[in-house]
Amino acid sequence: MKEDILLHSCCGPCASASVERLLSQGRNPMLYYSNSNINSSEEFDKRLFELEKVAHHFSVPFMADPWIHQSWLKKISGTEDQPEGQQRCRLCFRFNLQLTVKQARDLLLPFISTLSICPYI
């Protein structure tokens, strides 16, 4: 029996290996794009498009949140000038993971994951 996992994904290239591995383990991932930390709507849309291609390639379900960059900026307020890997990164991950948990609960999915290949985790 396959397990349902909501996989928070930042982009297609990063998600592809994770989706492939989850499928090979008999899991059933749903890709979840929620990345309001992206600083332009053009970049947000480009990543969304590439992630949609990965979902189509692997025939896995896909969903996306709208770009709510102002909400993200409010969440990380006061840490904008910090270098990568500091408090801003922790706040950013918390922001995205809280949205992922909420979405998984709404969908009654028992598991969540995020792409853990980021060097700042």
GROMACS .gro file of C-alpha atoms in nm:
model
  121
    1MET     CA    1   0.000   0.000   0.000
    2LYS     CA    2   0.134   0.340  -0.095
    3GLU     CA    3   0.174   0.615   0.157
    4ASP     CA    4   0.062   0.967   0.075
    5ILE     CA    5   0.326   1.235   0.118
    6LEU     CA    6   0.291   1.606   0.050
    7LEU     CA    7   0.630   1.708  -0.085
    8HIS     CA    8   0.705   2.077  -0.053
    9SER     CA    9   0.909   2.155  -0.363
   10CYS     CA   10   1.102   2.465  -0.461
   11CYS     CA   11   1.149   2.384  -0.831
   12GLY     CA   12   1.144   2.107  -1.089
   13PRO     CA   13   1.515   2.018  -1.101
   14CYS     CA   14   1.537   1.976  -0.723
   15ALA     CA   15   1.212   1.779  -0.704
   16SER     CA   16   1.287   1.530  -0.980
   17ALA     CA   17   1.530   1.308  -0.787
   18SER     CA   18   1.314   1.317  -0.474
   19VAL     CA   19   1.000   1.219  -0.664
   20GLU     CA   20   1.184   0.940  -0.840
   21ARG     CA   21   1.317   0.804  -0.509
   22LEU     CA   22   0.980   0.827  -0.334
   23LEU     CA   23   0.810   0.643  -0.619
   24SER     CA   24   1.079   0.373  -0.616
   25GLN     CA   25   1.008   0.324  -0.244
   26GLY     CA   26   0.641   0.263  -0.318
   27ARG     CA   27   0.530   0.601  -0.192
   28ASN     CA   28   0.276   0.831  -0.351
   29PRO     CA   29   0.400   1.191  -0.344
   30MET     CA   30   0.194   1.497  -0.420
   31LEU     CA   31   0.406   1.795  -0.523
   32TYR     CA   32   0.331   2.116  -0.338
   33TYR     CA   33   0.469   2.444  -0.464
   34SER     CA   34   0.459   2.715  -0.200
   35ASN     CA   35   0.752   2.952  -0.238
   36SER     CA   36   0.658   3.307  -0.157
   37ASN     CA   37   1.021   3.367  -0.064
   38ILE     CA   38   1.097   3.398  -0.437
   39ASN     CA   39   1.164   3.768  -0.495
   40SER     CA   40   0.989   3.816  -0.831
   41SER     CA   41   0.669   3.689  -0.980
   42GLU     CA   42   0.857   3.604  -1.301
   43GLU     CA   43   1.097   3.371  -1.117
   44PHE     CA   44   0.809   3.226  -0.914
   45ASP     CA   45   0.620   3.147  -1.236
   46LYS     CA   46   0.927   3.001  -1.406
   47ARG     CA   47   0.986   2.760  -1.117
   48LEU     CA   48   0.618   2.673  -1.106
   49PHE     CA   49   0.620   2.589  -1.478
   50GLU     CA   50   0.924   2.361  -1.440
   51LEU     CA   51   0.773   2.184  -1.138
   52GLU     CA   52   0.452   2.125  -1.332
   53LYS     CA   53   0.662   1.953  -1.600
   54VAL     CA   54   0.812   1.721  -1.338
   55ALA     CA   55   0.465   1.638  -1.203
   56HIS     CA   56   0.346   1.558  -1.554
   57HIS     CA   57   0.657   1.349  -1.632
   58PHE     CA   58   0.610   1.131  -1.322
   59SER     CA   59   0.227   1.142  -1.334
   60VAL     CA   60   0.203   1.267  -0.977
   61PRO     CA   61  -0.053   1.512  -0.842
   62PHE     CA   62   0.048   1.873  -0.811
   63MET     CA   63  -0.079   2.182  -0.636
   64ALA     CA   64   0.048   2.537  -0.594
   65ASP     CA   65  -0.012   2.825  -0.357
   66PRO     CA   66  -0.031   3.179  -0.488
   67TRP     CA   67   0.270   3.406  -0.458
   68ILE     CA   68   0.225   3.593  -0.127
   69HIS     CA   69   0.565   3.759  -0.110
   70GLN     CA   70   0.447   4.042   0.118
   71SER     CA   71   0.340   3.786   0.382
   72TRP     CA   72   0.679   3.621   0.360
   73LEU     CA   73   0.857   3.957   0.392
   74LYS     CA   74   0.655   4.030   0.704
   75LYS     CA   75   0.753   3.693   0.851
   76ILE     CA   76   1.128   3.749   0.801
   77SER     CA   77   1.118   4.119   0.888
   78GLY     CA   78   1.435   4.234   1.060
   79THR     CA   79   1.652   3.961   0.911
   80GLU     CA   80   1.673   4.086   0.552
   81ASP     CA   81   2.041   4.180   0.574
   82GLN     CA   82   2.159   3.857   0.733
   83PRO     CA   83   2.378   3.623   0.527
   84GLU     CA   84   2.245   3.289   0.406
   85GLY     CA   85   2.226   3.021   0.672
   86GLN     CA   86   2.129   3.256   0.956
   87GLN     CA   87   1.795   3.331   1.126
   88ARG     CA   88   1.627   3.441   0.800
   89CYS     CA   89   1.671   3.089   0.661
   90ARG     CA   90   1.516   2.933   0.970
   91LEU     CA   91   1.221   3.174   0.950
   92CYS     CA   92   1.180   3.103   0.579
   93PHE     CA   93   1.177   2.726   0.632
   94ARG     CA   94   0.931   2.765   0.918
   95PHE     CA   95   0.704   2.979   0.697
   96ASN     CA   96   0.702   2.722   0.416
   97LEU     CA   97   0.671   2.420   0.644
   98GLN     CA   98   0.378   2.571   0.833
   99LEU     CA   99   0.195   2.615   0.502
  100THR     CA  100   0.286   2.259   0.406
  101VAL     CA  101   0.154   2.117   0.734
  102LYS     CA  102  -0.170   2.313   0.697
  103GLN     CA  103  -0.215   2.190   0.341
  104ALA     CA  104  -0.146   1.827   0.440
  105ARG     CA  105  -0.401   1.851   0.719
  106ASP     CA  106  -0.659   2.001   0.485
  107LEU     CA  107  -0.597   1.717   0.237
  108LEU     CA  108  -0.586   1.451   0.512
  109LEU     CA  109  -0.240   1.343   0.400
  110PRO     CA  110  -0.050   1.163   0.676
  111PHE     CA  111   0.305   1.273   0.587
  112ILE     CA  112   0.494   1.578   0.468
  113SER     CA  113   0.846   1.629   0.347
  114THR     CA  114   1.051   1.907   0.205
  115LEU     CA  115   1.344   1.895  -0.028
  116SER     CA  116   1.630   1.847   0.215
  117ILE     CA  117   1.909   1.900  -0.036
  118CYS     CA  118   1.939   2.266   0.060
  119PRO     CA  119   2.279   2.345   0.215
  120TYR     CA  120   2.120   2.590   0.462
  121ILE     CA  121   1.906   2.343   0.660
   0.00000   0.00000   0.00000
